[in-house]
Coordinates of C-alpha atoms and ligand atoms in Angstrom, one line a residue:
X6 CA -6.5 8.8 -16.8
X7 CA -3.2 9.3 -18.4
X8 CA -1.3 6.5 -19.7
X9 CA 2.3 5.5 -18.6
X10 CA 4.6 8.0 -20.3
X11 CA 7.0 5.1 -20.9
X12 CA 4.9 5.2 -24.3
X13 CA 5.9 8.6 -24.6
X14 CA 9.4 7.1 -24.5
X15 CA 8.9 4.5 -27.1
X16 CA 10.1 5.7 -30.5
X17 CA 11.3 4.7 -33.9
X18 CA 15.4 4.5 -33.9
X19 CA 16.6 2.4 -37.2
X20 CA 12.8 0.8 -37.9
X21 CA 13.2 -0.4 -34.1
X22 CA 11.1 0.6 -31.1
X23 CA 13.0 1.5 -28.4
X24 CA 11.7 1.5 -24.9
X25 CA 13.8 3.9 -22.4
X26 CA 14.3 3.1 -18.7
X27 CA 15.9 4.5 -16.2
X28 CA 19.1 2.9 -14.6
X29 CA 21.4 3.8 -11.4
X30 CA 24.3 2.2 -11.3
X31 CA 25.0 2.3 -7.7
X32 CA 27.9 2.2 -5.3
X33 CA 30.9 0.0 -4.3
X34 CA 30.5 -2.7 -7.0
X35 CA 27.1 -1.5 -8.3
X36 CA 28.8 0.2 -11.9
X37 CA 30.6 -3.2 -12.4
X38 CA 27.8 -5.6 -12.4
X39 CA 25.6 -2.9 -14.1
X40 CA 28.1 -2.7 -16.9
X41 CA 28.3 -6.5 -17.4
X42 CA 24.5 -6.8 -17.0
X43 CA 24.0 -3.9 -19.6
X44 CA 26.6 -5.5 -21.9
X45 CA 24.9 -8.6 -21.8
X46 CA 21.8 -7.1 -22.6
X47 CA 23.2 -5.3 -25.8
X48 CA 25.2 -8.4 -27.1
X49 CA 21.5 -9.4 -27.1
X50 CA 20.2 -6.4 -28.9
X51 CA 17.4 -5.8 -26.4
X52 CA 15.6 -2.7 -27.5
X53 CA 15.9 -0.7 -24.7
X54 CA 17.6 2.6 -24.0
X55 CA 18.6 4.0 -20.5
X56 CA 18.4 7.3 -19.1
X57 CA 21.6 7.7 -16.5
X58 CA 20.4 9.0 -13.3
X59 CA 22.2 10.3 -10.0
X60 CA 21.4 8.1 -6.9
X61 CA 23.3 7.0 -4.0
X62 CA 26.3 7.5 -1.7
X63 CA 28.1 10.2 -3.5
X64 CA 24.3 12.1 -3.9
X65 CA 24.1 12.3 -0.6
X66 CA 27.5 13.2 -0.2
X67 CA 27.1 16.3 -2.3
X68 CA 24.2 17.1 0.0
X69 CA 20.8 15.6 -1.3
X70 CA 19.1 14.1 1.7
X71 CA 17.1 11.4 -0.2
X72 CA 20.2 10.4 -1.6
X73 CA 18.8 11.3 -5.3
X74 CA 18.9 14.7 -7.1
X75 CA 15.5 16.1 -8.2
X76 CA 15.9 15.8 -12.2
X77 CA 16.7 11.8 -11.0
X78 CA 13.1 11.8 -9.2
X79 CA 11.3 13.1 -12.4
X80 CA 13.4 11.1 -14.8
X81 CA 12.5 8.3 -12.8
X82 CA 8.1 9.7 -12.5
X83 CA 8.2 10.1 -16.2
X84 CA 9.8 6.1 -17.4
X85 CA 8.4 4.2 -14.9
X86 CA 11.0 1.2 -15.0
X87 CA 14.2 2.4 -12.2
X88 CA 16.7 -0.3 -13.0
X89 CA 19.5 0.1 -10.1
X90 CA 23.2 -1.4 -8.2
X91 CA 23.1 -1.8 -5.1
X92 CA 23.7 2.1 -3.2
X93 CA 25.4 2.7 0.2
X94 CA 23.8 4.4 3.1
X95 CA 25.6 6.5 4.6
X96 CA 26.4 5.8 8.5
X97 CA 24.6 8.0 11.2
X98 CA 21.5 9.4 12.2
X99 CA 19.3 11.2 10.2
X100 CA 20.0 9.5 7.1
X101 CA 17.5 7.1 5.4
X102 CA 18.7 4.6 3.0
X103 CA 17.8 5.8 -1.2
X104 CA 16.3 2.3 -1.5
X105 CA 13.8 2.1 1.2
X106 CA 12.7 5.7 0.2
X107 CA 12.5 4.7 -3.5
X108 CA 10.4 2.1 -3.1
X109 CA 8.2 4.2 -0.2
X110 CA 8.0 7.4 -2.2
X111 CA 6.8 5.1 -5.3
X112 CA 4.4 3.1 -3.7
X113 CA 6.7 -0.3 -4.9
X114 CA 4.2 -2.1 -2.4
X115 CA 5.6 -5.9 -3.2
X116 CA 8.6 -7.0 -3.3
X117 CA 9.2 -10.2 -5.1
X118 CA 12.4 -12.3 -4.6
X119 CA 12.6 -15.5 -6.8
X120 CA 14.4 -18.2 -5.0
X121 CA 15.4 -21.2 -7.6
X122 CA 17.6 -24.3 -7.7
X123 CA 20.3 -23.4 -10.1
X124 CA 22.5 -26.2 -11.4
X125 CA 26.1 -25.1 -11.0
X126 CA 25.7 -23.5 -7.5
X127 CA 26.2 -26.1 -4.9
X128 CA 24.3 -25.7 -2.0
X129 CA 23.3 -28.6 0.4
X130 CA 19.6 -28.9 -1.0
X131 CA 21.3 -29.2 -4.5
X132 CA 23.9 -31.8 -3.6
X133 CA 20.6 -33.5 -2.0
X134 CA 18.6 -33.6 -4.8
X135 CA 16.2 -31.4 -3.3
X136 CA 14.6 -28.9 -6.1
X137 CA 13.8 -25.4 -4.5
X138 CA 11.5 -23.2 -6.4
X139 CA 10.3 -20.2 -4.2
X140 CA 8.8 -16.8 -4.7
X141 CA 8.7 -14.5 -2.1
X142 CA 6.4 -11.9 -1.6
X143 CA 6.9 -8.8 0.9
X144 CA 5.0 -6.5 1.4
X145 CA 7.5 -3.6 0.7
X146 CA 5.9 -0.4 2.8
X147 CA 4.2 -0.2 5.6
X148 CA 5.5 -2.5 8.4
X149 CA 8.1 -1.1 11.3
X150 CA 9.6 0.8 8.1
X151 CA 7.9 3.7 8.7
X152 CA 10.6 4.1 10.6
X153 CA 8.0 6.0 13.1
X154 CA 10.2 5.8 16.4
X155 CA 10.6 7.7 19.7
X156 CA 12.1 7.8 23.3
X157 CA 9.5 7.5 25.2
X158 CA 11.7 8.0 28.0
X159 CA 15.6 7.8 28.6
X160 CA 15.2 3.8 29.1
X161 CA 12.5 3.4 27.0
X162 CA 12.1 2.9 23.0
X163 CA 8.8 2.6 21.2
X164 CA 8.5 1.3 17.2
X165 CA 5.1 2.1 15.3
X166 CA 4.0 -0.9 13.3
X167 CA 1.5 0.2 10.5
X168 CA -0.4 -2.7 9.4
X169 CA -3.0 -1.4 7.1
X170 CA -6.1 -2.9 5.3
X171 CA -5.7 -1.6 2.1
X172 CA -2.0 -2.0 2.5
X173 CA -2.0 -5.4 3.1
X174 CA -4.8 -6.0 0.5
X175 CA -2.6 -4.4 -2.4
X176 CA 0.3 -6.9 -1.7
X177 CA -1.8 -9.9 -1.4
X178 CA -3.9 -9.2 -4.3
X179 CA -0.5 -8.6 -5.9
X180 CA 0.7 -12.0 -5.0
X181 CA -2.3 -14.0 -5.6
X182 CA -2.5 -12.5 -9.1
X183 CA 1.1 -13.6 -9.7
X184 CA 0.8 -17.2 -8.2
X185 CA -2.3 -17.7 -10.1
X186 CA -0.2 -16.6 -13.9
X187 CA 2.5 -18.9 -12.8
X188 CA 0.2 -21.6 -12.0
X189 CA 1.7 -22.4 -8.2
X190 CA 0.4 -25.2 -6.6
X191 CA 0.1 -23.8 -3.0
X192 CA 0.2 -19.5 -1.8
X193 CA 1.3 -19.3 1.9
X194 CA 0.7 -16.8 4.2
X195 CA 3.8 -16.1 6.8
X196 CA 2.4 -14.2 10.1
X197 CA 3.3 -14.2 13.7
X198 CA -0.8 -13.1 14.2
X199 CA -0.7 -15.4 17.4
X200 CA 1.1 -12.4 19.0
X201 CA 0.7 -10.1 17.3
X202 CA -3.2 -10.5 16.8
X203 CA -4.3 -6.8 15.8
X204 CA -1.9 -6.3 13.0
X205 CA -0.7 -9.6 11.8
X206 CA -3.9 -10.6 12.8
X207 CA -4.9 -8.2 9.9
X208 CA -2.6 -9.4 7.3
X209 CA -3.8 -12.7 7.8
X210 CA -7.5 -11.8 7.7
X211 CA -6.7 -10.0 4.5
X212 CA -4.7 -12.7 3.2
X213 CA -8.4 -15.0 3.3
X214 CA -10.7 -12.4 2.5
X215 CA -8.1 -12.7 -1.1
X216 CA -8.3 -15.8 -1.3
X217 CA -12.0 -16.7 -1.4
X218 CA -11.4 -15.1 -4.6
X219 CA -8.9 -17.7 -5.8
X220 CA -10.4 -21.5 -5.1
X221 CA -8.2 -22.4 -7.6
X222 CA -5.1 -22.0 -5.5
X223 CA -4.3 -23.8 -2.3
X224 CA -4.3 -20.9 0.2
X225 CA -2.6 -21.7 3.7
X226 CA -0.8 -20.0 6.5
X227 CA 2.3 -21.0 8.7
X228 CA 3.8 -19.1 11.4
X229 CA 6.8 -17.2 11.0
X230 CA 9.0 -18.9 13.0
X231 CA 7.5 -22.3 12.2
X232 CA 7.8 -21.1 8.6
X233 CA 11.5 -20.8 8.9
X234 CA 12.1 -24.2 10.4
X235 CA 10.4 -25.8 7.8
X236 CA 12.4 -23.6 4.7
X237 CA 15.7 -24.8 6.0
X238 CA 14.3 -28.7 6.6
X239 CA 11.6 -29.0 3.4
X240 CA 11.9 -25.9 1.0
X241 CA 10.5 -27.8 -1.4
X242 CA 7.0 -28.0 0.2
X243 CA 6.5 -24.2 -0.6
X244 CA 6.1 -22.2 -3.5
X245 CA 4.7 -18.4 -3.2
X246 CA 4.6 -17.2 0.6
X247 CA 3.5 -13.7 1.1
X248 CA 4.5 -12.2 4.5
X249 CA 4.3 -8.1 6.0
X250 CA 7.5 -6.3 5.5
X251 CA 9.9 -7.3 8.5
X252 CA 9.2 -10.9 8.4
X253 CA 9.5 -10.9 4.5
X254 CA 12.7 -9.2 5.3
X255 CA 14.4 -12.1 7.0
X256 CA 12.6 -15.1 5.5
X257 CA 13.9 -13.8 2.1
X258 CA 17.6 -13.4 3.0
X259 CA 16.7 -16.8 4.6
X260 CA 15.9 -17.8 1.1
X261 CA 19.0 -16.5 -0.7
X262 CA 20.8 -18.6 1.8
X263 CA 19.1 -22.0 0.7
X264 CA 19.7 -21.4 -3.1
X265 CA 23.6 -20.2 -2.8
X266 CA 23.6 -16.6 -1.4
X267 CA 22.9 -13.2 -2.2
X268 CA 24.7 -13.3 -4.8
X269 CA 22.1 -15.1 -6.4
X270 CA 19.0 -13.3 -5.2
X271 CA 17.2 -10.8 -7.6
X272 CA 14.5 -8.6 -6.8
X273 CA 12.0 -6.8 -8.1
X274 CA 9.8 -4.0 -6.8
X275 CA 6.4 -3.4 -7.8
X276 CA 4.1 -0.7 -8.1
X277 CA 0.8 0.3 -9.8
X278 CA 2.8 3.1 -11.4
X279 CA 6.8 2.5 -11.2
X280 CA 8.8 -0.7 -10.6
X281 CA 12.2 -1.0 -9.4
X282 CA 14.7 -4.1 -10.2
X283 CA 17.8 -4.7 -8.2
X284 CA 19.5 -7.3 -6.7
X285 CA 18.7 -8.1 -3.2
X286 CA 22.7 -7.9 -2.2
X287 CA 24.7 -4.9 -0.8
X288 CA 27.4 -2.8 -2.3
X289 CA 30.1 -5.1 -1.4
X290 CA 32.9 -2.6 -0.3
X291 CA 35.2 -5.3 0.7
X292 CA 35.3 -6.3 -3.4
X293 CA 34.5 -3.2 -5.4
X294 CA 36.9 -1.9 -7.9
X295 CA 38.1 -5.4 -8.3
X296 CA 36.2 -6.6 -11.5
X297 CA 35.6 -9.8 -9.2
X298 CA 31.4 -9.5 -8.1
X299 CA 29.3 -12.1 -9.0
X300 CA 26.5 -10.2 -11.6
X301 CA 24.0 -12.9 -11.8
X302 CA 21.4 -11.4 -9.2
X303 CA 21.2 -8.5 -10.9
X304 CA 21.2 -10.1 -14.1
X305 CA 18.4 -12.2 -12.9
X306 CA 16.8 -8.8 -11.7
X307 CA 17.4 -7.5 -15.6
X308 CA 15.4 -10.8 -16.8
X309 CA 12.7 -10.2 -14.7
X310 CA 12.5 -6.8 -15.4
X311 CA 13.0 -7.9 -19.6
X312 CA 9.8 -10.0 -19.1
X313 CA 7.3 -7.0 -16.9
X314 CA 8.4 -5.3 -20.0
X315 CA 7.5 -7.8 -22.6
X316 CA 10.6 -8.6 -24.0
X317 CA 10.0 -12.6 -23.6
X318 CA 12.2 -13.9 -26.3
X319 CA 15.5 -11.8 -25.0
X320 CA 14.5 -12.8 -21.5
X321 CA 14.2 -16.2 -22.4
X322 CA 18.1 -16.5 -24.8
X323 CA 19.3 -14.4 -21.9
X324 CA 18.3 -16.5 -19.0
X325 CA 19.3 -20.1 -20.7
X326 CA 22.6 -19.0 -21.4
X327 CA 23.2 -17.8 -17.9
X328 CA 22.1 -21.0 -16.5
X329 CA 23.8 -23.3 -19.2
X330 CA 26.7 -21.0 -18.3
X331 CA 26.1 -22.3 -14.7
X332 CA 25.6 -25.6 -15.7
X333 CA 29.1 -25.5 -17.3
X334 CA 30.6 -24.9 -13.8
X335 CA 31.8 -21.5 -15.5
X336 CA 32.2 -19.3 -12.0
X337 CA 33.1 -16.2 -10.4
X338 CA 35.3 -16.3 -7.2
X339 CA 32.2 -16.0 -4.8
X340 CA 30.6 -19.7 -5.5
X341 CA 31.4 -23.0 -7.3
X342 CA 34.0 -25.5 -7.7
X343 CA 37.0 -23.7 -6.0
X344 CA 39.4 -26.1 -8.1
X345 CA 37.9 -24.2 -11.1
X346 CA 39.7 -21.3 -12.2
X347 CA 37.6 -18.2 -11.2
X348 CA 36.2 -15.6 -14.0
X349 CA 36.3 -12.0 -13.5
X350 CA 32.8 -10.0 -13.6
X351 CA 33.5 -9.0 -16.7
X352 CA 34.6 -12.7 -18.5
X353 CA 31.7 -14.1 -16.5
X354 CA 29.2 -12.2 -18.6
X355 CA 31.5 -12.5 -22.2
X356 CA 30.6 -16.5 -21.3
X357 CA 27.3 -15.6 -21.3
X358 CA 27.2 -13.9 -24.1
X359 CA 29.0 -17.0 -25.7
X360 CA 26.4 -19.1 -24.9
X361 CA 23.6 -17.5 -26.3
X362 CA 21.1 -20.1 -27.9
X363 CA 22.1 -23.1 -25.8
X364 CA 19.8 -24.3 -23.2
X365 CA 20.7 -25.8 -19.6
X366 CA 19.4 -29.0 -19.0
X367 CA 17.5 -28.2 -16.0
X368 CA 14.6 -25.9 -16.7
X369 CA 15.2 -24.5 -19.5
X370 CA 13.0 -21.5 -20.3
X371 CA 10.4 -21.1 -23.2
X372 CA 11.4 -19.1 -26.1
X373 CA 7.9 -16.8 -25.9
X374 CA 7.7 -13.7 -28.8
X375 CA 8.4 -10.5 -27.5
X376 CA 5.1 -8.4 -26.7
X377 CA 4.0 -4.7 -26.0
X378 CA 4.1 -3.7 -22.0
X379 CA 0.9 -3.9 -20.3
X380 CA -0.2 -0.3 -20.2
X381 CA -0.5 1.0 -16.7
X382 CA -2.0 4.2 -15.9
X383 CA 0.9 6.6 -14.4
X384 CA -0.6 9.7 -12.7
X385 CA -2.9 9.3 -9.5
X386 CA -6.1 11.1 -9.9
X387 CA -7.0 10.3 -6.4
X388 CA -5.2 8.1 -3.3
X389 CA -7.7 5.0 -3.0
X390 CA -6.2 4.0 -0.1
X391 CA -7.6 7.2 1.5
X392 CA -11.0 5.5 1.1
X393 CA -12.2 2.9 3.7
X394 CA -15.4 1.6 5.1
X395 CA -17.8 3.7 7.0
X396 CA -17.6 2.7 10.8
X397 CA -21.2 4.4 11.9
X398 CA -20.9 2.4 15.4
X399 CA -17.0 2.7 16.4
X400 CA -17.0 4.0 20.0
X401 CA -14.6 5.6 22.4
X402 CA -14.1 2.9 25.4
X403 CA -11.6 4.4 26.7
X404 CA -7.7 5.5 26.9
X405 CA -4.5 3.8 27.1
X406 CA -1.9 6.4 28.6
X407 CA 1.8 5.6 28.5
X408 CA 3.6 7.4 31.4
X409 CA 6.8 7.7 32.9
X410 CA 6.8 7.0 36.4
X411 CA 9.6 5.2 38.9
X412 CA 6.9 4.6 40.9
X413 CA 5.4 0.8 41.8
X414 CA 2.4 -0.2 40.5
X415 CA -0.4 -0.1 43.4
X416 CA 1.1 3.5 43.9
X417 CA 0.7 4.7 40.6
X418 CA -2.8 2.7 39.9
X419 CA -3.7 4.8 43.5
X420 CA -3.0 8.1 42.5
X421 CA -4.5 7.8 38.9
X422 CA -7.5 6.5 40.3
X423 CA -8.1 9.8 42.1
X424 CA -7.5 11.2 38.2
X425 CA -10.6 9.6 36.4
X426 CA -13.1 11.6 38.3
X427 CA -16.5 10.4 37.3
X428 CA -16.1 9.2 33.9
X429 CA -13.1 6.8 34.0
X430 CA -12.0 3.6 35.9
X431 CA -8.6 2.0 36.1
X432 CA -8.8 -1.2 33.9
X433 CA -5.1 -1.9 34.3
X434 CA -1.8 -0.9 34.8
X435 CA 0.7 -2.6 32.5
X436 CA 4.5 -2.4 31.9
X437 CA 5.9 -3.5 28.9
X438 CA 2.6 -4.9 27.9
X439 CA 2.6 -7.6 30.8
X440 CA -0.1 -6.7 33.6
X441 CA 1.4 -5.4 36.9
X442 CA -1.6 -4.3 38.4
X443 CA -4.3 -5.0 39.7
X444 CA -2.6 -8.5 39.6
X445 CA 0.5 -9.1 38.8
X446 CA 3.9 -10.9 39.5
X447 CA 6.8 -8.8 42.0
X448 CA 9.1 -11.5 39.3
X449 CA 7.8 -9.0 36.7
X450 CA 10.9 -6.6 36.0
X451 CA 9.8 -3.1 35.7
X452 CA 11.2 -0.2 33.5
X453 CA 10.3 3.4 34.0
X454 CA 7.3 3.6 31.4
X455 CA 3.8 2.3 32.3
X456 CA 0.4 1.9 30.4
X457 CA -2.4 3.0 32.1
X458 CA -5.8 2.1 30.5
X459 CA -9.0 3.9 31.6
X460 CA -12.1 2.7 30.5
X461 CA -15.7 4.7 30.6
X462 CA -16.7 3.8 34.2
X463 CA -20.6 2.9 33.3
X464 CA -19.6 1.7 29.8
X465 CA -21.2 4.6 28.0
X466 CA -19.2 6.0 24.9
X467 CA -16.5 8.5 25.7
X468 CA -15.7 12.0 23.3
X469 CA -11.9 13.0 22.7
X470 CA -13.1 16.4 25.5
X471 CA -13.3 13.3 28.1
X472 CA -9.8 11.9 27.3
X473 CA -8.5 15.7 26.7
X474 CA -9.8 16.7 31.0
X475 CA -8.1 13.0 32.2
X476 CA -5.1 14.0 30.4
X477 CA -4.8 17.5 32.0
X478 CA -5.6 16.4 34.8
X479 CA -3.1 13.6 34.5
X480 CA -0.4 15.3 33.5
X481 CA -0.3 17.1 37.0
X482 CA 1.1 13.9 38.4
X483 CA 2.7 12.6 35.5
X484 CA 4.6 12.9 32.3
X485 CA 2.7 11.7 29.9
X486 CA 4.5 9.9 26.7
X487 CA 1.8 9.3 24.5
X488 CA -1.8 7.9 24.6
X489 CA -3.9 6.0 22.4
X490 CA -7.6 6.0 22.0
X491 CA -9.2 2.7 22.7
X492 CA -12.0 2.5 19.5
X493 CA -14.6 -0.3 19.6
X494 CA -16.1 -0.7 16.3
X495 CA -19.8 -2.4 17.6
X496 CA -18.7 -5.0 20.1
X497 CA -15.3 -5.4 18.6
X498 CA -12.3 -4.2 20.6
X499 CA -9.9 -2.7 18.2
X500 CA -7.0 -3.0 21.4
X501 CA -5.1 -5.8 22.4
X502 CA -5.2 -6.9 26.1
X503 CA -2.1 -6.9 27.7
X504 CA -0.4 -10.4 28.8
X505 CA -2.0 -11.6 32.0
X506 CA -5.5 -9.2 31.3
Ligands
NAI1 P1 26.6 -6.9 1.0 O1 25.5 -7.6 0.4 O2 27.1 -5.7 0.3 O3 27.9 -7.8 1.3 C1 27.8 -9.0 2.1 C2 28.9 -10.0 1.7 O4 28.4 -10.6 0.4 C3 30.2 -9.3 1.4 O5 31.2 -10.2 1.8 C4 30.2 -9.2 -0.1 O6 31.5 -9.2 -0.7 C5 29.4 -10.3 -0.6 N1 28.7 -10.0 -1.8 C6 27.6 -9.3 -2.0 N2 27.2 -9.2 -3.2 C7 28.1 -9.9 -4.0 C8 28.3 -10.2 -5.4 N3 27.4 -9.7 -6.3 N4 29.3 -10.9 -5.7 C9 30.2 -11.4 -4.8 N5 30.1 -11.2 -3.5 C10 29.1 -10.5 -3.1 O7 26.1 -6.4 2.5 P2 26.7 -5.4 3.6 O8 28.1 -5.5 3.6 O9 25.9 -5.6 4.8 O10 26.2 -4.0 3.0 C11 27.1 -3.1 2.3 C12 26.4 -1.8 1.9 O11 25.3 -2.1 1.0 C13 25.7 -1.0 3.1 O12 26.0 0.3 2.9 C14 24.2 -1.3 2.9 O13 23.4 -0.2 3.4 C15 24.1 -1.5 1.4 N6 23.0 -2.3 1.0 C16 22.3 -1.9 -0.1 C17 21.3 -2.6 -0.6 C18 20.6 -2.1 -1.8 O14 21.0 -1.2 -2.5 N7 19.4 -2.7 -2.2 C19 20.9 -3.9 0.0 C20 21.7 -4.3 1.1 C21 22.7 -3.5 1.6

């Protein structure tokens, strides 16, 4: 195994060692906040240097699909540590955003989005004396992000969800690793596995199978939607909740909301090999250029990223000023005491560089010696995740086939009847996963795309030739949109049922 190059990077400038990173400063007001982030972080002589590299809107524009150039990719391979503004995707089809295929093409797999209390930024919890101390963890891949869509006909759209086991195991190793070093009192998992029972119901059976290793940490798991609720009404009855990609999505922004607003939300995206820090806000068009933006969540980003790479003691100074700076009622015009005069980006962080040694009243943070980065092994000698347990009894049940037919139910369950021969029977017809047929309601509106699933008429295992002569023969009757195999692995049925089944 090689070791990560940032090592490589580390070298001897004045008797100092400087660690190099890369950093992107982004669109819209991504350079401003970088700069005052970056001044900040020399006013506190951090020993880094940065390696400027060409991402975002005006990549793309010059016509780099991924929105990056290809000597920013292998800058970005070789340090490890992508420190980034926010960046603009570009409207229209065909374009994916730079920071969804950064963290994809990395492998960031969690996302982590601290959510704290901080004293200066009024927010109805704070003004209730209600502390909020919450770290989200989203899994930052797999998900509907795949982005895996398709028409399956002109009135009908289908999304892939890829839940995967060693996916989901990755992130929630991740986050029980991270609750357990910051000694958090309970880990919650956030699922909607009473619908979605295959793959949230996988999430949450990996979430469990993590924490039998953990009986230090109180492990539970809410419901989405019940999950939100009880944010907005108790936030202070959580502290790490891990949730798949989507959900995290919204339950972090959710977050944001309860502690002030984006502009107070950092994030940091990790990998085994590269991590990404940024804030979790936008590029802000309506204020760039204006030396206005608020840069505290990516200079909370910037502190989280100071600590992953050791540098406690400059993490530490840094954060206390910015929150005795806070504490001060010391403001930009997004937040505060609007009778307060309001500081430009660039004054906001000249205060905190001011207040350098002083300590906020609230939670002020340990002043911990700076160490040496964990070393993490960079290249991949093999995929892992390629590697999974060996199913000796899964079985082929049967078929579900989507179709495309205007037809009414008994009709179309009649004539595909006549299409599974000797080896298949009708199980159901289904439409929009609700059951149409053999039972059914005639309240239940139809659209022009129907699941039929065929099952093994004696129950004896079907091959793929089976499915390959029903869809043949199928397909003289029908167009068919797309099928999927229906695997048992022993007795286990690795299909839902549709609604009313
Ligand atoms: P946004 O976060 O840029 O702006 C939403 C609102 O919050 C605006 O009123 C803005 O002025 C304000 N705001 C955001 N950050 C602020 C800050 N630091 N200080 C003061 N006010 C701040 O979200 P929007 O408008 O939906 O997205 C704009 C662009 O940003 C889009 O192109 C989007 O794709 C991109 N974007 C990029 C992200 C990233 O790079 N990670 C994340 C989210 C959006």
């Amino acid at each position: 195994m090689s070791v990560n190059p940032l090592y490589f990077y580390r070298n001897n400038i004045n008797n100092k060692t400087i660690m190099k990173i890369a950093v992107a400063k982004g669109d819209g007001i991504g350079p401003e906040i970088m700069d005052a982030v970056l001044s900040v972080f020399q006013a506190n002589k951090v020993s880094l240097s940065y390696e400027y590299v060409d991402m975002g809107k005006w990549v793309f524009d010059k016509g780099f699909s991924n929105g990056m150039t290809p000597d920013a990719k292998i800058t970005i391979e070789n340090l490890g540590i992508l420190f980034k503004g926010p960046m603009e995707t570009p409207k229209g089809k065909g374009v994916k955003s730079v920071n969804v295929t950064a963290r994809k093409t990395w492998n960031t797999y969690a996302n982590k989005r601290v959510f704290q209390t901080l004293h200066g930024v009024d927010t109805v919890f704070s003004k209730a004396g209600i502390p909020i101390d919450i770290t989200i963890v989203r899994e930052n891949i797999e998900d509907t992000y795949g982005g895996v869509e398709h028409m399956l006909t002109h009135d009908v759209a289908l999304s892939r969800r890829f839940i995967t086991r060693p996916g989901s195991l990755q992130v929630i190793k991740y986050a029980f690793e991270m609750a357990k070093k910051k000694n958090a009192w309970r880990i919650t998992c956030g699922h909607k596995a009473n619908i979605m029972k295959i793959t949230d119901g996988l999430f949450l059976e990996c979430f469990y199978e993590v924490a039998k290793e953990y009986p230090e940490l109180k492990a539970d798991d809410v419901i989405v939607d019940d999950l939100c609720m009880k944010l907005v009404t108790r936030p202070d009855t959580f502290d790490v909740v891990v949730l798949t990609n989507l959900q995290g999505d919204i339950v972090s922004d959710l977050c944001a909301g309860l502690v002030g607003g984006l502009g107070f939300a950092p994030s940091a995206n990790i990998g085994d090999h590269i991590c990404i820090f940024e804030a979790v806000h936008g590029t802000a068009p309506d204020i760039a250029g204006k030396n206005i933006a608020n840069p505290t969540a990516l200079l909370l980003s910037g502190i989280a990223m100071l600590r992953h790479l050791g540098f406690m003691q400059n993490a530490a100074v840094i954060e206390n000023a910015l929150l005795y700076t806070l504490e001060q009622g010391i403001r930009t015009g997004d937040f505060g005491d609007k009778s307060k005069l309001a500081l430009s980006t660039t004054q906001f962080a000249e205060a905190i560089i001011g207040n350098f040694g002083k300590e906020p009243q609230m939670n002020p943070k340990p002043l911990l010696p700076n160490m040496p980065a964990t070393p993490t092994h960079f290249k991949l000698d093999k995929n892992p995740m390629l590697i999974s347990k060996e199913m000796e009894d899964e079985t082929i049940a049967g078929v579900d086939m989507f179709i495309e037919s205007a037809e009414q139910p008994e009709v179309i369950a009649h004539k595909c009847q006549r299409h599974g021969g000797v080896k298949f029977n009708i199980l159901s017809v289904s439409n929009r996963g609700t059951q149409v047929w053999p039972t059914g309601s005639v309240f239940t509106n139809l659209v022009n795309q129907y699941n039929v699933r065929f099952e093994s008429i004696d129950g004896s295992p079907l091959n793929q030739q089976d499915i390959i002569g029903l869809y043949v023969s199928l397909s003289g009757n029908f167009k068919i949109c797309s099928l999927e195999l229906l695997n048992k692995w022993g007795d286990k049925k690795a299909y839902s049922l549709a609604q009313g089944q």
